[in-house]
Tab-separated table of C-alpha atoms and ligand atoms in Angstrom:
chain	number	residue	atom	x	y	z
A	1	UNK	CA	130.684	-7.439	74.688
A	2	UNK	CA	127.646	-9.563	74.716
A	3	UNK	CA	126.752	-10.380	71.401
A	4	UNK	CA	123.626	-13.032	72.052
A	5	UNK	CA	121.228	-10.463	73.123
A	6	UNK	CA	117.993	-10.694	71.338
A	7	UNK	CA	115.961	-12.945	69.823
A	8	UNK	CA	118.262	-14.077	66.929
A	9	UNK	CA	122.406	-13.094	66.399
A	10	UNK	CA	121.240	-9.993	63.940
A	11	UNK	CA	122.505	-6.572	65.478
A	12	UNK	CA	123.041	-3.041	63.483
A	13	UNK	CA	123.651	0.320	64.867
A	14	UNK	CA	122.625	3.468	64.938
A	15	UNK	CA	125.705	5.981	64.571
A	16	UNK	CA	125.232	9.497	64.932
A	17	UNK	CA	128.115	11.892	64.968
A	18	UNK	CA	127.991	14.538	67.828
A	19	UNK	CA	128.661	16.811	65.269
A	20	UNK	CA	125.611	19.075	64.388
A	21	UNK	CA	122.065	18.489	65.825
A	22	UNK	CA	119.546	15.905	64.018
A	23	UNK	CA	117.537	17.328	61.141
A	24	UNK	CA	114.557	16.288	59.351
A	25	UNK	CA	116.723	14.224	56.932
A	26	UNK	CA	119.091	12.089	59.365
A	27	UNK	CA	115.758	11.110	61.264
A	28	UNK	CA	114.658	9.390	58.552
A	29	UNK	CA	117.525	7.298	58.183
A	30	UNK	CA	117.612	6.700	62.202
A	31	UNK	CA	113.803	6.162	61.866
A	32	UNK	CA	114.009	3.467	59.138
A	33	UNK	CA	116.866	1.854	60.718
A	34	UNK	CA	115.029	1.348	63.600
A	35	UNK	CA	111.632	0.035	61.998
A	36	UNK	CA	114.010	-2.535	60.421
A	37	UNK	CA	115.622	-3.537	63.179
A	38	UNK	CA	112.629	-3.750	65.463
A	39	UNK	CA	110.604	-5.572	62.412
A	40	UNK	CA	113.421	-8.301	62.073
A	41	UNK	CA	114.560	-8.501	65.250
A	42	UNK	CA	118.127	-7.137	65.526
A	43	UNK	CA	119.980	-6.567	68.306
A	44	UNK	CA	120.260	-2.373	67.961
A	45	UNK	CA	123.354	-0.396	69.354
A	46	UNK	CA	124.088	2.365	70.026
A	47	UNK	CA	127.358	4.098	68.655
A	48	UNK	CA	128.793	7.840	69.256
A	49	UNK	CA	130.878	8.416	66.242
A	50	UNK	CA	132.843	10.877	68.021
A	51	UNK	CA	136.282	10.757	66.624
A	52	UNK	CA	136.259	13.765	64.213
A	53	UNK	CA	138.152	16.199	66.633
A	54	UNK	CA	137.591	19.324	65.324
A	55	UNK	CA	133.844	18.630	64.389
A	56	UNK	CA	132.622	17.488	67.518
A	57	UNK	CA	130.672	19.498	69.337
A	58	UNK	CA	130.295	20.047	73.020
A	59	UNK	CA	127.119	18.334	73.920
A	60	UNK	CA	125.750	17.306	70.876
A	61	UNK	CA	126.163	13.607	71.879
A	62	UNK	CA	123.393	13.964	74.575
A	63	UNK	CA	121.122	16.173	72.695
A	64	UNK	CA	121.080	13.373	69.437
A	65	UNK	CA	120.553	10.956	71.833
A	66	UNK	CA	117.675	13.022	73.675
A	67	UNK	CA	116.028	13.560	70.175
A	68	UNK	CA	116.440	9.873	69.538
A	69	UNK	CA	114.512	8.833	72.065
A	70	UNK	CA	112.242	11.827	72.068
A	71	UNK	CA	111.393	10.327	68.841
A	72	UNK	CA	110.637	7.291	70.004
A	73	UNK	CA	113.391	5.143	69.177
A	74	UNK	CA	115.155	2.916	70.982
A	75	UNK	CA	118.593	0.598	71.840
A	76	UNK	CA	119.313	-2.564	73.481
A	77	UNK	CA	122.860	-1.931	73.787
A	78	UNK	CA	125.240	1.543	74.856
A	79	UNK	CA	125.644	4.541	74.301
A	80	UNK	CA	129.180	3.141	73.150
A	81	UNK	CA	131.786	6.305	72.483
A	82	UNK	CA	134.415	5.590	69.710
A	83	UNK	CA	136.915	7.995	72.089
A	84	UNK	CA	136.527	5.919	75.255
A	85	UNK	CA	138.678	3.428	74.471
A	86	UNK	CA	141.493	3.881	71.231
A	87	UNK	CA	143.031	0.236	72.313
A	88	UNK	CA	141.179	-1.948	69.619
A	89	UNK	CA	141.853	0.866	66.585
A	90	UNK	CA	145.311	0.903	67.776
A	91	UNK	CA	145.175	-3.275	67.600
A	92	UNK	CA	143.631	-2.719	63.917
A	93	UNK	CA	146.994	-0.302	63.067
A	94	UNK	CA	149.199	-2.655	64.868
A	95	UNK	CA	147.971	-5.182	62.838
A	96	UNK	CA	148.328	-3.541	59.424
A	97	UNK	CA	151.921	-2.379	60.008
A	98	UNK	CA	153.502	-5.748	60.540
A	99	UNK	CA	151.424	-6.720	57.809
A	100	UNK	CA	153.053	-3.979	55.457
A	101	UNK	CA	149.897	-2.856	54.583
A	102	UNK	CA	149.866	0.475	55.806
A	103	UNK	CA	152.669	3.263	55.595
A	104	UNK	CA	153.110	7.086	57.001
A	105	UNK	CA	151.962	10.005	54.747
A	106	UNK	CA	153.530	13.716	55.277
A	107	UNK	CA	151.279	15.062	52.392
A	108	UNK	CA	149.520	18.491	52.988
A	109	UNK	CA	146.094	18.668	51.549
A	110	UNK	CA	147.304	20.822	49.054
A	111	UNK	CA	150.136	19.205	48.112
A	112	UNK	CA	147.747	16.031	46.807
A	113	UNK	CA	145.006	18.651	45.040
A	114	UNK	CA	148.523	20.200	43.257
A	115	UNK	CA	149.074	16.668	42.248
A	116	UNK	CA	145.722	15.768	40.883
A	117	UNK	CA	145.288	15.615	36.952
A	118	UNK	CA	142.257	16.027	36.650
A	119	UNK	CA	139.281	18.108	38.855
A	120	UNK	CA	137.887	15.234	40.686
A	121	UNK	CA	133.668	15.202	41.288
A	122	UNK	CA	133.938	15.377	44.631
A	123	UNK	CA	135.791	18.035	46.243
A	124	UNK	CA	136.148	16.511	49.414
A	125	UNK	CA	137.316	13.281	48.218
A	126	UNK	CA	140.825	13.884	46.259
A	127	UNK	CA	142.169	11.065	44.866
A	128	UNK	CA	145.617	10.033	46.812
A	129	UNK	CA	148.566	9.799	44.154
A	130	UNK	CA	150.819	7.987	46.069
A	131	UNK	CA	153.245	10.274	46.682
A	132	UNK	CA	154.750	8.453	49.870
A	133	UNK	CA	153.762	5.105	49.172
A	134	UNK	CA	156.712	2.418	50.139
A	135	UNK	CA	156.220	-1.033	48.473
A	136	UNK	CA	153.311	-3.428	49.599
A	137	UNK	CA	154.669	-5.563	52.695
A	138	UNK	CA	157.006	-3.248	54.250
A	139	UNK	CA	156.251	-4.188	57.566
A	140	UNK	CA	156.507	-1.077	59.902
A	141	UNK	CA	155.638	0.307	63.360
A	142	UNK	CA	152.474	1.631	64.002
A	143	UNK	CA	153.132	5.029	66.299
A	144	UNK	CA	150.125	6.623	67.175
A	145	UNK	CA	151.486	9.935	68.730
A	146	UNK	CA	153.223	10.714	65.399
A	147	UNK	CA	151.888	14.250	65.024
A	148	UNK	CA	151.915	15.283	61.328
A	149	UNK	CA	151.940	11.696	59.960
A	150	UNK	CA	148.525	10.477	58.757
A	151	UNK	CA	148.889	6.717	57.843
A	152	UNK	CA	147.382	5.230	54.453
A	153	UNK	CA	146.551	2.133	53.148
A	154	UNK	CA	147.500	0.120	50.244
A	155	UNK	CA	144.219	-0.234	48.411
A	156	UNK	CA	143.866	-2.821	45.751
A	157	UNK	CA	143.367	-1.856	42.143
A	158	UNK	CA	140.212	-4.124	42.195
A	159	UNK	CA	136.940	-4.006	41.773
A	160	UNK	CA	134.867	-4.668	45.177
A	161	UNK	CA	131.343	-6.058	43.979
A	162	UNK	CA	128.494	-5.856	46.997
A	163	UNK	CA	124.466	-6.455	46.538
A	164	UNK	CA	123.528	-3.256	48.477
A	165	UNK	CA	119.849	-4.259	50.112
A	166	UNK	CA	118.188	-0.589	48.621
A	167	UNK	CA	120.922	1.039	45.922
A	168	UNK	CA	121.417	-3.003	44.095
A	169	UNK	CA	124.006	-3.881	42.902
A	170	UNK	CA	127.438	-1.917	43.504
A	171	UNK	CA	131.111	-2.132	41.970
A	172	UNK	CA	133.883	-0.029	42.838
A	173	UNK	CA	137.837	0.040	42.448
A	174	UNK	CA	138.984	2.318	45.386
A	175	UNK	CA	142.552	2.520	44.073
A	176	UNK	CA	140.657	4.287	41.004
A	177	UNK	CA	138.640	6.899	42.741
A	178	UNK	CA	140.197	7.081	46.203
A	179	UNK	CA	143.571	5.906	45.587
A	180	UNK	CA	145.214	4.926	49.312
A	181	UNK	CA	143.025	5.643	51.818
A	182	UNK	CA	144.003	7.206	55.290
A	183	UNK	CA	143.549	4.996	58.489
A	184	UNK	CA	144.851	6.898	61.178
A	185	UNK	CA	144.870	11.118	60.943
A	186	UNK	CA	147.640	13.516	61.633
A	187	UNK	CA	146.326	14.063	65.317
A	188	UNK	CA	146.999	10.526	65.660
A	189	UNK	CA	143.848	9.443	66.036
A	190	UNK	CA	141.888	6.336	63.563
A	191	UNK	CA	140.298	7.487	60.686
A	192	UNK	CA	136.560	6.970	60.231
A	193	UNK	CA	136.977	4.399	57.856
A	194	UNK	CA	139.180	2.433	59.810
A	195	UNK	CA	137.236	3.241	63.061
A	196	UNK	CA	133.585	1.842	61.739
A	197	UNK	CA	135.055	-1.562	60.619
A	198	UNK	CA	136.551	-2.360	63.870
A	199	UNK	CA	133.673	-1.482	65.500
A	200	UNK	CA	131.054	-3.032	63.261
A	201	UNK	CA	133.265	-6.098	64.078
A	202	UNK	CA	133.345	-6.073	67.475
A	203	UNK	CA	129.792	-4.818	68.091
A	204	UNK	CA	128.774	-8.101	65.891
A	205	UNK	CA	127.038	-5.606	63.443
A	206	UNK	CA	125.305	-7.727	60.724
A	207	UNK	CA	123.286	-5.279	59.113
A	208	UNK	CA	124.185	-1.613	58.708
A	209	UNK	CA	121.245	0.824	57.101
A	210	UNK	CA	122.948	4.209	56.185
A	211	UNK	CA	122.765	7.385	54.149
A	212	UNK	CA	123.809	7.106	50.577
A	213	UNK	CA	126.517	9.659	51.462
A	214	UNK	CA	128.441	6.766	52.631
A	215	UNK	CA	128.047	4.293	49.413
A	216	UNK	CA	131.533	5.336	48.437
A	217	UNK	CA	132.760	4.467	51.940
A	218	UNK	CA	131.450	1.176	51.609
A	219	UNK	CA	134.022	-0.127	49.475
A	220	UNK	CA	136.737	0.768	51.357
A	221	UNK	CA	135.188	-0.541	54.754
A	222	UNK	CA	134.951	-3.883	53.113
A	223	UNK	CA	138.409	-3.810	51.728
A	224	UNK	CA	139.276	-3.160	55.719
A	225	UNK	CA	137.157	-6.001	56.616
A	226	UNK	CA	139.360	-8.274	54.370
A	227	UNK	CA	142.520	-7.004	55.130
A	228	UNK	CA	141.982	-7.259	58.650
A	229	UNK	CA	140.435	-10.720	58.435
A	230	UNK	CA	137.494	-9.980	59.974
A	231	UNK	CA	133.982	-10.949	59.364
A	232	UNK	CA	131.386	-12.359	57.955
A	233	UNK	CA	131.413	-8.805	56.376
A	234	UNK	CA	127.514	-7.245	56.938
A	235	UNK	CA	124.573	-6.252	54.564
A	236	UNK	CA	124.156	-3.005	53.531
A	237	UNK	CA	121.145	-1.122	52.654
A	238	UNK	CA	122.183	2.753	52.000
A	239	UNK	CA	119.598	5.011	51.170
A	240	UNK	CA	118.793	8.634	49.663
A	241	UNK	CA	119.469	11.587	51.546
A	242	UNK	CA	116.493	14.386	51.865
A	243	UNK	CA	116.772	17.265	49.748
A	244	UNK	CA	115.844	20.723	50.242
A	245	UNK	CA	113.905	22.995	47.253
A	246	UNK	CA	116.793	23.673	45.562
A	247	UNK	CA	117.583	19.772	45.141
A	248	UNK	CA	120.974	20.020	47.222
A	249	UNK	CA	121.348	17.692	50.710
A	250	UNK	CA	119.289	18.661	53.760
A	251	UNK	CA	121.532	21.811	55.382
A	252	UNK	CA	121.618	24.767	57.241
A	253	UNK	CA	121.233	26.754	54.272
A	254	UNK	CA	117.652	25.332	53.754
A	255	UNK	CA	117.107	27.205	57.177
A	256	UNK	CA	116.240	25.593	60.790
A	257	UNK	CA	115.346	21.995	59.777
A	258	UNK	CA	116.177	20.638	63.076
A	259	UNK	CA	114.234	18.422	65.240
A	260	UNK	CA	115.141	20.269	68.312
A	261	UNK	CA	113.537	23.228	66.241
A	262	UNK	CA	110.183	21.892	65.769
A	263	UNK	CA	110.604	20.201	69.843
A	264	UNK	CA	110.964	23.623	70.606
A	265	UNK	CA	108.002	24.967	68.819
A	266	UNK	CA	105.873	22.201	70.429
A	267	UNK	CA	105.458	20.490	67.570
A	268	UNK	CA	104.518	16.523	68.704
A	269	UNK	CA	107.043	14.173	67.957
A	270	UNK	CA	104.245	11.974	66.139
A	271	UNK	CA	103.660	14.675	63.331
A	272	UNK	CA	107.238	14.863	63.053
A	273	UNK	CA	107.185	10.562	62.224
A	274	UNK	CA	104.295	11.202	60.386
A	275	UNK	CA	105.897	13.543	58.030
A	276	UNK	CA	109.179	11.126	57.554
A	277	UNK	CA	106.461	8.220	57.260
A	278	UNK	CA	104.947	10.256	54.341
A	279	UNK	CA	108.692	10.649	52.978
A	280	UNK	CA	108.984	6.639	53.139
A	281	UNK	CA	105.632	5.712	50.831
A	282	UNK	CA	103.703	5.026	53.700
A	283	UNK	CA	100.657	7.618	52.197
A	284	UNK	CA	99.595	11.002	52.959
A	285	UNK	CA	100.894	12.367	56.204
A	286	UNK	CA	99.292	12.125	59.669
A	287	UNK	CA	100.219	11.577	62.652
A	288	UNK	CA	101.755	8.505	64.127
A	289	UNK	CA	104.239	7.033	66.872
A	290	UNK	CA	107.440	5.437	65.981
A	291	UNK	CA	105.681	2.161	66.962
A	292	UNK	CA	103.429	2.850	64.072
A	293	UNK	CA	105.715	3.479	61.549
A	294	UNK	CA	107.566	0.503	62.193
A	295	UNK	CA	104.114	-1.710	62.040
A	296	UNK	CA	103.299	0.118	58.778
A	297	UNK	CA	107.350	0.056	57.414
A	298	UNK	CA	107.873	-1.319	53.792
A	299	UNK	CA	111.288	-0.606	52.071
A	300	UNK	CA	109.751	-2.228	48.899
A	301	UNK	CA	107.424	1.151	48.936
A	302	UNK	CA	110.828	3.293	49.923
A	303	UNK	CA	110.977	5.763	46.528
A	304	UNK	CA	114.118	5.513	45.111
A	305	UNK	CA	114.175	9.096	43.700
A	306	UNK	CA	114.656	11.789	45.586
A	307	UNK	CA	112.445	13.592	48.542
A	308	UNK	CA	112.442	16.832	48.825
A	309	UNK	CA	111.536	18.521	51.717
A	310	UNK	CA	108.896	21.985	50.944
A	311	UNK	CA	108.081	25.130	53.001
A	312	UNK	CA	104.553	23.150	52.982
A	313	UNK	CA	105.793	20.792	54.817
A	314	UNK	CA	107.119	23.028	57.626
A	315	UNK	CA	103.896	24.954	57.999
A	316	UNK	CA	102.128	21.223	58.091
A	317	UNK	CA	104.240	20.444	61.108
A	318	UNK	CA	103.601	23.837	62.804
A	319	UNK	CA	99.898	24.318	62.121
B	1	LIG	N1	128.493	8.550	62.030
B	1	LIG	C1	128.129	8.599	60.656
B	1	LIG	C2	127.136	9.710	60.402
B	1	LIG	O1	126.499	10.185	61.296
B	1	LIG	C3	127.513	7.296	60.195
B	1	LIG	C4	128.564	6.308	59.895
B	1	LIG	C5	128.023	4.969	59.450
B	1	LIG	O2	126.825	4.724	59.506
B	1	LIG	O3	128.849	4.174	59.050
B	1	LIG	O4	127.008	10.146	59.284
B	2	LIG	ZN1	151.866	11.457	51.287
């Protein structure tokens, strides 16, 4: 892969997951990742998370990547897909086996919430007791068509400090909240976690600007950064997710928030920016191109609390 493109050796990505169709909130973060990366100068690629089997959904690849550039953004490199080619996660596995970092995990999901002991704050994120662990530098084989094995890593009782470039300054011990982490999944396929690093990696990814869904992720992906000796390890600038009226994440249940929605209604794609521009400080909402936005861009004027997203706004965009 050709990482000189551009003006200077800066590159980040934009990620989706062909899981669900855009809404209103994940084009803001696509839209601000963008104006960044076309303010500075980075390289921008283009990355198809599409690894999460039973989440992907037929076609939703091309339509995010229609809306993208319906929305005006654009990409110097890709569309890469995560599925085309397993040979560099399976390097990455490889790698951790011999170095007895990693080892196979028969748990059931039930089995580790039986375990737990105490109700952890985020349902979807049970802390990993350990249950199969085998001592740190047991050097193993990495077999990816192990079906019912999920593979974990030893994660470090340490703190990981980063300087994120919107949420400041971080700390986290993943052994404390996470515990071992899974790399590769029981349909033998790599984990997200393991997935992104490689690919950040090899893409050359120096800056990666990201939904603060993933801040907890972040620790982990560095610890994978280290453990695989890659690097230099990139910035990080996660920010706040969009809320609907009753203060919960952006969803379904908030009804249809989707851009394809509003496309379909013929709303313009420019009141559509204008709204998100509103949503990022830049002043009351009108509309404006993606070009625009990124002239007008600020993340100093970003608001760090929340941003809510009101049946006033819908009628706005379809009046
Ligand atoms: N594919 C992920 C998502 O759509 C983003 C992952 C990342 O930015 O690291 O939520
Ligand atoms: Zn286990």
């Amino acid at each position: 892969m050709d990482i000189s493109y551009g003006v200077n050796a800066f590159c980040t990505r934009l990620a989706p997951s062909p899981t669900g169709a855009l809404h209103l909130g994940n084009a803001r973060t696509f839209l601000i990742n963008w104006a960044m990366a076309r303010r500075a100068g980075w390289r921008i690629v283009m990355r198809l998370e599409d690894l999460d089997g039973p989440r992907i959904k037929h076609d939703a690849d091309r339509a995010a990547l229609d809306t993208l550039a319906w929305l005006g953004l654009d990409w110097d490199d890709g569309p890469y897909y995560q599925r085309a080619d397993l040979t560099r996660y399976h390097a990455a596995l490889d790698q951790l086996a011999a170095a007895g970092e990693i080892y196979r995990c028969t748990c059931t999901r039930s089995q580790i919430e039986s375990a737990q002991s105490a109700p952890h704050a985020d349902a979807h994120e049970l802390r990993y007791p350990g249950t199969c662990r085998t001592p740190r530098g047991t050097t193993t084989k990495y077999e990816a068509d192990d079906n019912d094995i999920a593979w974990r890593v030893h994660a470090d009782d340490a703190t990981i400090r980063f300087q994120d470039d919107f949420a400041g300054d971080q700390s986290h011990n993943v052994q404390q909240t996470v515990g071992d982490f899974v790399v590769a999944s029981k349909a033998g396929l790599p984990a997200y976690q393991l997935a992104v690093v490689v690919d950040d990696a090899a893409q050359g990814v120096t800056h990666i600007v990201r939904g603060d869904d993933l801040l907890t992720s972040t620790a982990r992906q560095i610890m994978l950064y280290r453990k695989l000796g890659l690097g230099p390890e990139p910035r990080y600038c996660h920010l706040p997710l969009v809320l609907g009226p009753d203060g919960r994440r952006l969803a379904k249940r908030h009804g249809d928030t989707r851009i394809g929605y509003y496309r379909g209604r013929s709303v313009p794609p420019e009141k559509i920016v204008g709204l998100l521009a509103e949503w990022c400080g830049l002043g009351h909402r009108r509309p404006m191109s993606a070009v625009e936005f990124a002239d007008e861009f600020d993340l100093n004027k970003l608001p760090h609390g929340p941003v809510t997203f009101t049946d006033d706004d819908d009628a706005w965009l379809q009046n």
